[in-house]
XYZ file of N, CA and C in Angstrom:
702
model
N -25.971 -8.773 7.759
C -26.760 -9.258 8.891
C -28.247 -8.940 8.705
N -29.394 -9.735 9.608
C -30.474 -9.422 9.769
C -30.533 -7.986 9.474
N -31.693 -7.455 8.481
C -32.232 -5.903 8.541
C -31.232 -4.846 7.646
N -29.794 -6.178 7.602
C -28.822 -4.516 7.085
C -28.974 -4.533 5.385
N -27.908 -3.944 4.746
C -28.424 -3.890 2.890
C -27.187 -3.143 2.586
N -27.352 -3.405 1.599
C -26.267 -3.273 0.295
C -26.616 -1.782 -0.211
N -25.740 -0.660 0.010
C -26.073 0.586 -0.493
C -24.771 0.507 -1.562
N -25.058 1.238 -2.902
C -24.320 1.498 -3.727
C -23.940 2.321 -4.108
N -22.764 3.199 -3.782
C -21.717 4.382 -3.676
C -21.825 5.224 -5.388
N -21.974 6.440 -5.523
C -21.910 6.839 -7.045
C -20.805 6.343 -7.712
N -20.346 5.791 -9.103
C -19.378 5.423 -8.930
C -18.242 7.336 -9.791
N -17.268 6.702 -9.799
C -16.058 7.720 -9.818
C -14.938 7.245 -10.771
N -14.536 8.106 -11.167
C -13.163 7.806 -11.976
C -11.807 8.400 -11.639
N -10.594 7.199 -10.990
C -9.681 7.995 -10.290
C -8.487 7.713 -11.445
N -7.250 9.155 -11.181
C -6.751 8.720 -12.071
C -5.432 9.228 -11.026
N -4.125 8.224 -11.215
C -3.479 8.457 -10.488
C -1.920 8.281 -11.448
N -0.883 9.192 -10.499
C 0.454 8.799 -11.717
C 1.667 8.663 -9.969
N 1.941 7.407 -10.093
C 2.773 6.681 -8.959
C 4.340 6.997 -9.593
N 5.211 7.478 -8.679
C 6.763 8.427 -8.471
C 7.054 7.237 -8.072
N 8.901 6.625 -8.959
C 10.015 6.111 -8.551
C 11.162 6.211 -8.945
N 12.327 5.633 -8.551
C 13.095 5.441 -8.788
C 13.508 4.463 -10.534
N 14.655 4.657 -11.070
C 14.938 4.267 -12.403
C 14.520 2.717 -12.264
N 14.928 2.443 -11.126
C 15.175 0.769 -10.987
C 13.922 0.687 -10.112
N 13.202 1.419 -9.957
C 11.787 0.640 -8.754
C 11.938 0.510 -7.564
N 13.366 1.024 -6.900
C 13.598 0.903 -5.306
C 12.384 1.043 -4.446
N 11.328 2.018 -4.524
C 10.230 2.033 -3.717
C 9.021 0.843 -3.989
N 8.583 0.605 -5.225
C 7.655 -0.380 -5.694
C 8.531 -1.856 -5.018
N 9.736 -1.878 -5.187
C 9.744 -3.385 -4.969
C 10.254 -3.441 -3.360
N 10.380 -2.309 -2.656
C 10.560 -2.096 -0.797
C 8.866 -2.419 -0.388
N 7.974 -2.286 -1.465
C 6.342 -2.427 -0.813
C 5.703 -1.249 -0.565
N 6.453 0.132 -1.267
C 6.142 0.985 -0.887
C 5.620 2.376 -1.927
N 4.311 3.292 -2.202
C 4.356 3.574 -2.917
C 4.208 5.363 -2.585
N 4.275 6.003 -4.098
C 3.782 7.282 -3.462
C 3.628 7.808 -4.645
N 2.088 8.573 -4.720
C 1.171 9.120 -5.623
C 1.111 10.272 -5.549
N 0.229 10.531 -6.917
C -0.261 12.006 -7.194
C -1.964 11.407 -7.756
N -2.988 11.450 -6.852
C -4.524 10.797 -7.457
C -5.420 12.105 -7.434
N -5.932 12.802 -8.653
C -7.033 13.349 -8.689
C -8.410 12.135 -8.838
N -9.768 13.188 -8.268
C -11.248 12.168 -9.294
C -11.687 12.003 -7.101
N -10.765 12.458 -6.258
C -11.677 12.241 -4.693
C -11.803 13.715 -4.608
N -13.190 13.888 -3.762
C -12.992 15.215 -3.006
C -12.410 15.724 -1.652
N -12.414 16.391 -1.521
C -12.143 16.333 0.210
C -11.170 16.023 0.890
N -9.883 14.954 -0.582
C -8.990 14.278 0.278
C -7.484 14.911 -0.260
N -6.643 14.845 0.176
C -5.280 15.306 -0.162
C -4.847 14.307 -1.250
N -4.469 14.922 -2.337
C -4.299 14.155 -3.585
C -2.575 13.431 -3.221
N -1.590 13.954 -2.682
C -0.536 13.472 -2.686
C -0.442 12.038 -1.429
N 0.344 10.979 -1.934
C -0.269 9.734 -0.584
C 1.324 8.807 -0.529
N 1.648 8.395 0.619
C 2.867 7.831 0.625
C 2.556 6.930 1.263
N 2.201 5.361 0.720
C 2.203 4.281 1.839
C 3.516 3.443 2.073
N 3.465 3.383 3.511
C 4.818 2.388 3.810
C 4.166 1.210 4.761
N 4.836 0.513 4.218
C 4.518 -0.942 4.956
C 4.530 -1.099 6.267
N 3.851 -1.757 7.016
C 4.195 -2.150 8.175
C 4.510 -3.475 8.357
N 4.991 -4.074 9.725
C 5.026 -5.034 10.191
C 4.308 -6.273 10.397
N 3.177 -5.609 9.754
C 1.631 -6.755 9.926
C 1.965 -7.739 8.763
N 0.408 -7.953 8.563
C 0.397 -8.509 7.180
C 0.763 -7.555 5.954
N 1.014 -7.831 4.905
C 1.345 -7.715 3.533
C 0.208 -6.188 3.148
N -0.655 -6.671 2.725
C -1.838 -5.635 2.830
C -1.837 -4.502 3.362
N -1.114 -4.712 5.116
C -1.434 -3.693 5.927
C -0.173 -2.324 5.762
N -0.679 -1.478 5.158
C 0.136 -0.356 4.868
C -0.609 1.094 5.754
N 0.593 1.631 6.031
C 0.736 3.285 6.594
C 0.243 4.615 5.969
N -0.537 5.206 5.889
C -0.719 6.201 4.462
C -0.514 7.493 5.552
N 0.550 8.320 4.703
C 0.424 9.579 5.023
C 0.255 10.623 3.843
N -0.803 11.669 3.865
C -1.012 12.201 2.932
C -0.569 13.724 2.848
N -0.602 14.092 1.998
C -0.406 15.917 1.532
C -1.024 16.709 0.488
N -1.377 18.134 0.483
C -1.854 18.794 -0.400
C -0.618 19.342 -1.268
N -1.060 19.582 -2.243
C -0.154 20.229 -3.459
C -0.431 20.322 -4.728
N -0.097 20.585 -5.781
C 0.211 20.438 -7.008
C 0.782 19.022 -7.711
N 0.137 18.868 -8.813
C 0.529 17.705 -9.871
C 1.692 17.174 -10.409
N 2.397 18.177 -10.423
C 3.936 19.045 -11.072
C 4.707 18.305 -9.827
N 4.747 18.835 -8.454
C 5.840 18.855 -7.541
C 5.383 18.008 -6.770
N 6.399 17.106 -6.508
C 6.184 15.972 -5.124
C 6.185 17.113 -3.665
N 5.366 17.283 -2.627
C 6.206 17.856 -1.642
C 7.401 17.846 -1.190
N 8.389 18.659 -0.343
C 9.068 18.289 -0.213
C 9.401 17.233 0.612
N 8.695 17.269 2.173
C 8.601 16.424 2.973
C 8.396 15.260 2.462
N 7.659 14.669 1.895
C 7.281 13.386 1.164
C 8.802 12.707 0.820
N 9.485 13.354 0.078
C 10.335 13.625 -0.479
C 11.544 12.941 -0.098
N 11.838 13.262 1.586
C 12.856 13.414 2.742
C 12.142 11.906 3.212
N 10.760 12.100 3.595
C 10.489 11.004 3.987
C 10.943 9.767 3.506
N 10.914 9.488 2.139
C 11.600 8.194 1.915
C 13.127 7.779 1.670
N 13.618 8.834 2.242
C 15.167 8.955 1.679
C 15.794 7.366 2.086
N 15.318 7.126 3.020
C 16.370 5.534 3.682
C 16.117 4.371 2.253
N 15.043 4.599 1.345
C 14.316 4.453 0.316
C 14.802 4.578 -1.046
N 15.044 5.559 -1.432
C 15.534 5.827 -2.504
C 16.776 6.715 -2.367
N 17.188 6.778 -1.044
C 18.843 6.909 -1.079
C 19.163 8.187 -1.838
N 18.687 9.389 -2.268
C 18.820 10.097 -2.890
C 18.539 9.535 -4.601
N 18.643 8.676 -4.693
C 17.985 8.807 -6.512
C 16.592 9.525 -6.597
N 16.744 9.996 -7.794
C 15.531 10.822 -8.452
C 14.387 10.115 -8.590
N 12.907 10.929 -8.174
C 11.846 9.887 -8.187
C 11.210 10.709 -9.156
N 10.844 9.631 -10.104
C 9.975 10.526 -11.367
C 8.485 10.139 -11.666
N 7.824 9.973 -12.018
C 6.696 9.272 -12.978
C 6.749 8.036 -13.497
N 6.500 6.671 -12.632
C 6.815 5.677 -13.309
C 5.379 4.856 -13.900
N 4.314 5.041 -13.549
C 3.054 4.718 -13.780
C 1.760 5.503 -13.651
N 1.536 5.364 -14.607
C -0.039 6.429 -14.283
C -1.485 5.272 -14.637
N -2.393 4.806 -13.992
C -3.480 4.026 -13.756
C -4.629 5.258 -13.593
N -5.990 4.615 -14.507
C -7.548 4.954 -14.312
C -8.173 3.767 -13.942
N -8.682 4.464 -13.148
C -9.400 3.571 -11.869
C -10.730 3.893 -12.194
N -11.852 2.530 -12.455
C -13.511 3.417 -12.374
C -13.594 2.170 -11.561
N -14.136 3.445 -10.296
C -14.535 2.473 -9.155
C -16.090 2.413 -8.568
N -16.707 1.314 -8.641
C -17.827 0.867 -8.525
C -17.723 0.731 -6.952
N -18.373 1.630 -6.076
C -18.236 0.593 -4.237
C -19.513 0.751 -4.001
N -19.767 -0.066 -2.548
C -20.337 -0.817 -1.976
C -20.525 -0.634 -0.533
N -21.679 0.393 0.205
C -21.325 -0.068 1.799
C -22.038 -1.348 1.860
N -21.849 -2.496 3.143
C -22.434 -3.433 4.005
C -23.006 -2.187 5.036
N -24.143 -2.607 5.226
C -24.404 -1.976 6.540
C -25.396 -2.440 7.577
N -25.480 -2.205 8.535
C -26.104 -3.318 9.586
C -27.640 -2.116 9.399
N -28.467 -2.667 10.501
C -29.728 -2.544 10.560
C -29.684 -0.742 10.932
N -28.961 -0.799 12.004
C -28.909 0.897 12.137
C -28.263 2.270 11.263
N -27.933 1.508 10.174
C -27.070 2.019 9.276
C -25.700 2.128 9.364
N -25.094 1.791 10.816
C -23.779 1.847 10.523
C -23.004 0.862 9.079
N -21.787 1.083 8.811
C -21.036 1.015 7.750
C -20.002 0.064 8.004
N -20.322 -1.433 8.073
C -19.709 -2.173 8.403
C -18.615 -2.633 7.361
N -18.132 -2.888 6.379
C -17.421 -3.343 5.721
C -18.150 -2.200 4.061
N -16.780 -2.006 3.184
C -16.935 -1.319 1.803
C -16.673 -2.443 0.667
N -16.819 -2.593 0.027
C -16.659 -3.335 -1.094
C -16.394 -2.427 -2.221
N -15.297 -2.728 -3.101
C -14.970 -1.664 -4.426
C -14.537 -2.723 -5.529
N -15.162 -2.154 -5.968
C -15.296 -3.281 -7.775
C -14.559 -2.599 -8.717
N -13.143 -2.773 -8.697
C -12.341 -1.738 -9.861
C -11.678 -1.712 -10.953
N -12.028 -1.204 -11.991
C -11.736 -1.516 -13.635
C -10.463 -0.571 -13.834
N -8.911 -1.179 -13.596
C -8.271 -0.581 -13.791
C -7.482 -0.427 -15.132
N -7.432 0.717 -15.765
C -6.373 0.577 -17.325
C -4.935 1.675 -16.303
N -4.270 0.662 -17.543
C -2.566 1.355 -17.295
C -2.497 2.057 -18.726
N -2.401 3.490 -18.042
C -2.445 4.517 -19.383
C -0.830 4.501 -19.806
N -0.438 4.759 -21.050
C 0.821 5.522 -21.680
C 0.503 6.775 -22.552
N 0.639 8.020 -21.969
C -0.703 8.887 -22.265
C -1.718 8.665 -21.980
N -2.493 9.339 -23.421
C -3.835 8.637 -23.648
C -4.197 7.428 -24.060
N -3.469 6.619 -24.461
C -3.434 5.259 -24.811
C -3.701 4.327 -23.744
N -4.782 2.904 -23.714
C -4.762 2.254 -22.649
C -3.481 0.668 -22.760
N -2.704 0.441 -22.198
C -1.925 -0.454 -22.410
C -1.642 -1.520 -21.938
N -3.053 -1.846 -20.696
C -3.145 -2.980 -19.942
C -4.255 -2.438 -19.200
N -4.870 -3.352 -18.247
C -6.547 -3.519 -18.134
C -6.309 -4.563 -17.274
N -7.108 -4.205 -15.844
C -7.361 -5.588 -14.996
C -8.480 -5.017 -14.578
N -9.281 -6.001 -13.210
C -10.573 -5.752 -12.591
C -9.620 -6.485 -11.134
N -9.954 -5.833 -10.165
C -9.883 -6.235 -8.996
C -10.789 -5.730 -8.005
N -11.184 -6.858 -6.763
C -12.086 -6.216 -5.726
C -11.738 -6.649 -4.663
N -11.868 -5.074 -3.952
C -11.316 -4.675 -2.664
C -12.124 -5.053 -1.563
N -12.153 -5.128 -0.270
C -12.665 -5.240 0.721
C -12.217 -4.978 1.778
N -12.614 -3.785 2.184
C -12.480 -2.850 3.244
C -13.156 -3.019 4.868
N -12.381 -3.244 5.611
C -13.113 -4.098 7.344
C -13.677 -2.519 7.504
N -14.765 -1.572 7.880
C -15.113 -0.570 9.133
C -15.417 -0.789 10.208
N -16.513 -0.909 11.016
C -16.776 -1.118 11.864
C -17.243 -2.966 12.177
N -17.562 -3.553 10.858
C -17.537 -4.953 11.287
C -16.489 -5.922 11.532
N -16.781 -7.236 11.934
C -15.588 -7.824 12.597
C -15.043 -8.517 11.499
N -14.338 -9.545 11.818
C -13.786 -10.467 10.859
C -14.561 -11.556 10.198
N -15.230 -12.293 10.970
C -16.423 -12.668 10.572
C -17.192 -12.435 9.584
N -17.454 -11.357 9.524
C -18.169 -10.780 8.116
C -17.208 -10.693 7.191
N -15.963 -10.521 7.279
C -14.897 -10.365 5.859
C -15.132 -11.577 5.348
N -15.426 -13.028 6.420
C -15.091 -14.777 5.835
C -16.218 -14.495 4.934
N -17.563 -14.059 5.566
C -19.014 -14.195 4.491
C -18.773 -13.482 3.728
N -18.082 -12.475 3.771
C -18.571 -11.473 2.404
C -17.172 -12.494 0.857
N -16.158 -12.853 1.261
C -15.255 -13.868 0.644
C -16.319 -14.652 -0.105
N -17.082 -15.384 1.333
C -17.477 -16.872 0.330
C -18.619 -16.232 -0.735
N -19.169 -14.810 -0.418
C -20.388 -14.239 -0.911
C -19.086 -13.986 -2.678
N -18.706 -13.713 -2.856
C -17.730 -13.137 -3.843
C -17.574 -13.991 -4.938
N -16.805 -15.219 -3.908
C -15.790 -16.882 -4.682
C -17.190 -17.285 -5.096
N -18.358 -17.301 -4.338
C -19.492 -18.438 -4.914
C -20.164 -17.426 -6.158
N -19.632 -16.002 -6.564
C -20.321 -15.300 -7.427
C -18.879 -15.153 -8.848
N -17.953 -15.858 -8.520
C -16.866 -16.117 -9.834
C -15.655 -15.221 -9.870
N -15.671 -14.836 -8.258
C -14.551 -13.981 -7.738
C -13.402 -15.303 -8.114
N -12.073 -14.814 -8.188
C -10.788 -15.544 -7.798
C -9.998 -15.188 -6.300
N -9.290 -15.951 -6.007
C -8.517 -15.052 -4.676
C -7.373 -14.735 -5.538
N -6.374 -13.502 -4.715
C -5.505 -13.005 -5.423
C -4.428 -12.971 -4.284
N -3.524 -13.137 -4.771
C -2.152 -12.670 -3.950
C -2.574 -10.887 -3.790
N -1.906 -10.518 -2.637
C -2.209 -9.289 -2.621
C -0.860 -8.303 -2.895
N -1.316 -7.618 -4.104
C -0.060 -7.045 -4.903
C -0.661 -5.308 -5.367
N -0.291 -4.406 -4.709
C -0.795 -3.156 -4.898
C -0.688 -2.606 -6.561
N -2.030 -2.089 -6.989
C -2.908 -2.017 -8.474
C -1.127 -1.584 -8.917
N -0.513 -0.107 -8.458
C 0.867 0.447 -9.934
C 1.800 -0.680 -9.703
N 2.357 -1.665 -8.379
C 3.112 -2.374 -8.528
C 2.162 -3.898 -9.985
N 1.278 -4.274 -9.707
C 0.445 -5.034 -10.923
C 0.804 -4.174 -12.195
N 0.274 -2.924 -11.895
C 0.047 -1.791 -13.344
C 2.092 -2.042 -13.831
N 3.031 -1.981 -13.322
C 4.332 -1.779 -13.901
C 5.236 -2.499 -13.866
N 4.300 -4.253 -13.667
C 5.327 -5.635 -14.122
C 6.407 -5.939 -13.327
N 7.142 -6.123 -14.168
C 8.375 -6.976 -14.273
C 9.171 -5.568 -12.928
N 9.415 -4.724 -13.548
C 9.937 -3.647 -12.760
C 9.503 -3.852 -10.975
N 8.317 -4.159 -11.019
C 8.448 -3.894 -9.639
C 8.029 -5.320 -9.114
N 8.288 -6.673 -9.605
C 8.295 -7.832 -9.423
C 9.843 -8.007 -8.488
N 10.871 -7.285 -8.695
C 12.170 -7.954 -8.465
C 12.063 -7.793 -6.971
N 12.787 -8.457 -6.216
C 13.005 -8.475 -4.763
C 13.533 -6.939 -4.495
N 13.451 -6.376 -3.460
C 13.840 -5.803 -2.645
C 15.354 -4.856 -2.330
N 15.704 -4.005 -2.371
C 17.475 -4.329 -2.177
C 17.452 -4.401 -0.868
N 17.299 -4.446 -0.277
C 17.635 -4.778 1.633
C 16.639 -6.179 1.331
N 17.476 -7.311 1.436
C 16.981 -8.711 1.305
C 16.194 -9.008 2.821
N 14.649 -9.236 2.530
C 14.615 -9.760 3.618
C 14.737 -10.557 4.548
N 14.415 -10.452 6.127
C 15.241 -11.821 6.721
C 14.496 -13.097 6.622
N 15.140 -14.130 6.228
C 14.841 -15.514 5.812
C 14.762 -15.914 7.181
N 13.693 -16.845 7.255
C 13.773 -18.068 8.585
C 14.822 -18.781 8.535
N 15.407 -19.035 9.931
C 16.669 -19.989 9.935
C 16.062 -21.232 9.573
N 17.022 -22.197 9.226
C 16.797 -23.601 9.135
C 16.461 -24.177 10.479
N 15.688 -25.151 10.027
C 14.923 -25.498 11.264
C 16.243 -26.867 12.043
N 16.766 -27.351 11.144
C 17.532 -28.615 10.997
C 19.204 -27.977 10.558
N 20.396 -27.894 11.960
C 21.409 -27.879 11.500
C 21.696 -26.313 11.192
N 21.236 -25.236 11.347
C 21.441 -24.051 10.856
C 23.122 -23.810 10.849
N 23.852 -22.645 10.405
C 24.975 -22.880 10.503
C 25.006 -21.465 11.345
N 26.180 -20.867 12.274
C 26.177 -20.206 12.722
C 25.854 -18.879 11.536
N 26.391 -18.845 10.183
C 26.212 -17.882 9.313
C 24.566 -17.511 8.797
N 23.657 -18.635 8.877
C 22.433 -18.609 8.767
C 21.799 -17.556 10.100
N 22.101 -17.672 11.189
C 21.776 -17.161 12.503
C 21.768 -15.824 12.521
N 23.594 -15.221 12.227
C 24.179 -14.044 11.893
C 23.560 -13.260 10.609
N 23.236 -13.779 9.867
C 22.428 -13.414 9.004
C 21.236 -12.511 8.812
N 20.258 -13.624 9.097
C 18.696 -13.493 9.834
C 18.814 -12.198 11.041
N 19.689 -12.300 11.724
C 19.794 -11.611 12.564
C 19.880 -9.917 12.346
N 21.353 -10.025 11.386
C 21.219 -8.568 10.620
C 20.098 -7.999 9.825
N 19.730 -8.826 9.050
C 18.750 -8.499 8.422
C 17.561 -7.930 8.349
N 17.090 -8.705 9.821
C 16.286 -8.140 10.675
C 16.604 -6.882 11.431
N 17.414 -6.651 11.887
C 17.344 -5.408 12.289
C 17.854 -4.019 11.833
N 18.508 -4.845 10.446
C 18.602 -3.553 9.507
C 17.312 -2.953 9.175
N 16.438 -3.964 9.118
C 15.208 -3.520 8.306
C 14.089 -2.661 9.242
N 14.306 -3.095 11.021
C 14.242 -2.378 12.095
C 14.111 -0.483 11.611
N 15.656 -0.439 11.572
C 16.130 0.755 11.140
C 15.466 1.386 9.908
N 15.756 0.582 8.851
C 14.779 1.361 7.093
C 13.336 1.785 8.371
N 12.600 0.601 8.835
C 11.271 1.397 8.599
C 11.210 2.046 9.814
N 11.809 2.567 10.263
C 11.731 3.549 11.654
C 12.124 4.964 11.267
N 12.943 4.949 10.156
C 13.337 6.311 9.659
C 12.118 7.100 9.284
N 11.578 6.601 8.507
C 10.359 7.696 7.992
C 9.553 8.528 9.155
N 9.309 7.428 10.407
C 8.267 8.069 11.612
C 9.250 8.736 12.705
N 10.310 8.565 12.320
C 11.573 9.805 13.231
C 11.739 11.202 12.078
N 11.389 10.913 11.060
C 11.363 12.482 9.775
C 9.906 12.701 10.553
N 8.513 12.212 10.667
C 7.304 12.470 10.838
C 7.303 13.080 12.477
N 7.936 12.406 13.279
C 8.006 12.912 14.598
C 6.992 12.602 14.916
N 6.238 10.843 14.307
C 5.413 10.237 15.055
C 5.892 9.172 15.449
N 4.862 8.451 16.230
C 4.927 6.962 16.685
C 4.552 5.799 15.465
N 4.827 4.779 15.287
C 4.898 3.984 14.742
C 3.692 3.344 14.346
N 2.698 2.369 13.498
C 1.606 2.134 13.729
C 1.455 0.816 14.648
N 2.186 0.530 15.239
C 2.156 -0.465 16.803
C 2.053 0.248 18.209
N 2.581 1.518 18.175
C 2.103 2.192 19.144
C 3.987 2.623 19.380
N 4.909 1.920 18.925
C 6.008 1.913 19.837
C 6.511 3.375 19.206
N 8.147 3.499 19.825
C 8.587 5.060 19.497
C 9.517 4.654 18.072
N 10.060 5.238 17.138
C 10.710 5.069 15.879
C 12.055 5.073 16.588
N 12.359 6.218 17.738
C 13.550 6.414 18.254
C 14.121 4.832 19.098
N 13.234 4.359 19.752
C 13.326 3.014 20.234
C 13.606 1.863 19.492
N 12.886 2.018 18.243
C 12.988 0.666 17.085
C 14.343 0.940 16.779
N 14.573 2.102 16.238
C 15.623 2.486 15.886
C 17.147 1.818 16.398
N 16.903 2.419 17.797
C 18.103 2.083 19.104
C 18.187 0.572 18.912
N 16.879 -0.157 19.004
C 17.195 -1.720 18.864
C 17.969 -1.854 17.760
N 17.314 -1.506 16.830
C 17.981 -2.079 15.159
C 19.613 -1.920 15.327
């Protein structure tokens, strides 16, 4: 906007090693959970779970610890998740991240921009390499996300499906669907009663998966509602 400017963040090098299952049960549920040194200030251990929104819009709960040991809580938290299988080391990504505040005339911090050169390490070895850029809403509206887009696409940006960097960083593995299939729209034309029954379960199995984690947390949900309530529905 009028008066505001482009400040440019030091940049940083993050390096992170993302925990799963043999088969990817968490990467391909939408869901991940790290170990990231290279921030200060912030709790290196991070568990995002999906919400109900859009695709993008994920839950982060974080923890302090060691490199070595997942917490335990973390741990418990995803059990509806990985069902008791062992979660190990399935990807480790370096991140050099270039950001960006927007900021209006008074300096507030309207939208971040992050320009990020990611390699997929095996060791020390680099074994794949992308660039992706982020865009972060703060205090500005939506409006500014459309300009800062067309500001991007008219500078040789692409749009991207939105697919989180270790699920990109570890392929094929965490490409496969889901094991709790999600619920399909009924047919619009003729459905059969089994299409109905279906959709139906499906949905509220999945009720249940994501209500478990915020009944282990003994919080509320990020809609505001209770986990114990979603739950009862499901």
């Amino acid at each position: 906007p009028k008066g505001g400017s482009v400040v440019p963040l030091p940049a940083k090098t993050l390096r992170a090693t993302y925990y799963d299952t043999e088969t990817a049960r968490l990467a391909r549920a939408g869901i991940s959970v790290r170990y990231r040194s290279g921030e200060r200030g912030k709790d290196p251990w991070t568990v995002k779970l999906p919400t109900s929104g859009a695709a993008e819009a994920r839950d982060e709960i974080t923890r302090a610890g060691g490199p070595r040991t997942m917490p335990g809580d973390l741990v418990s938290l995803l059990t509806a998740y990985h069902r008791g299988a062992q979660l190990a080391p399935a990807v480790t990504i370096r991140t050099l991240r270039r950001a960006y505040e927007l900021r209006d005339r008074d300096g507030a911090v309207l939208a971040e921009v992050s320009d990020d050169t990611v390699s997929v390490l095996d060791g020390r070895t680099v074994v794949g390499q992308f660039r992706e850029v982020e865009v972060e809403r703060m205090a500005g509206d939506t409006k500014l996300l459309d300009k800062v887009e067309s500001a991007l696409l008219a500078a040789g940006a692409g749009r991207g499906e939105f697919l989180p960097k270790h699920a990109r960083a570890m392929g094929d593995r965490a490409a496969g669907a889901p094991d709790l299939p999600p619920p399909a729209a009924v047919p619009k034309k003729r459905p059969t009663a089994g299409d109905v029954v279906v959709t139906a379960l499906r949905k509220h199995i999945e009720k249940i998966f994501q209500a478990d984690p915020y009944i282990r947390l003994r919080s509320n949900m990020p809609d505001g509602d209770t986990p114990v309530h979603q739950m009862r529905v499901g």
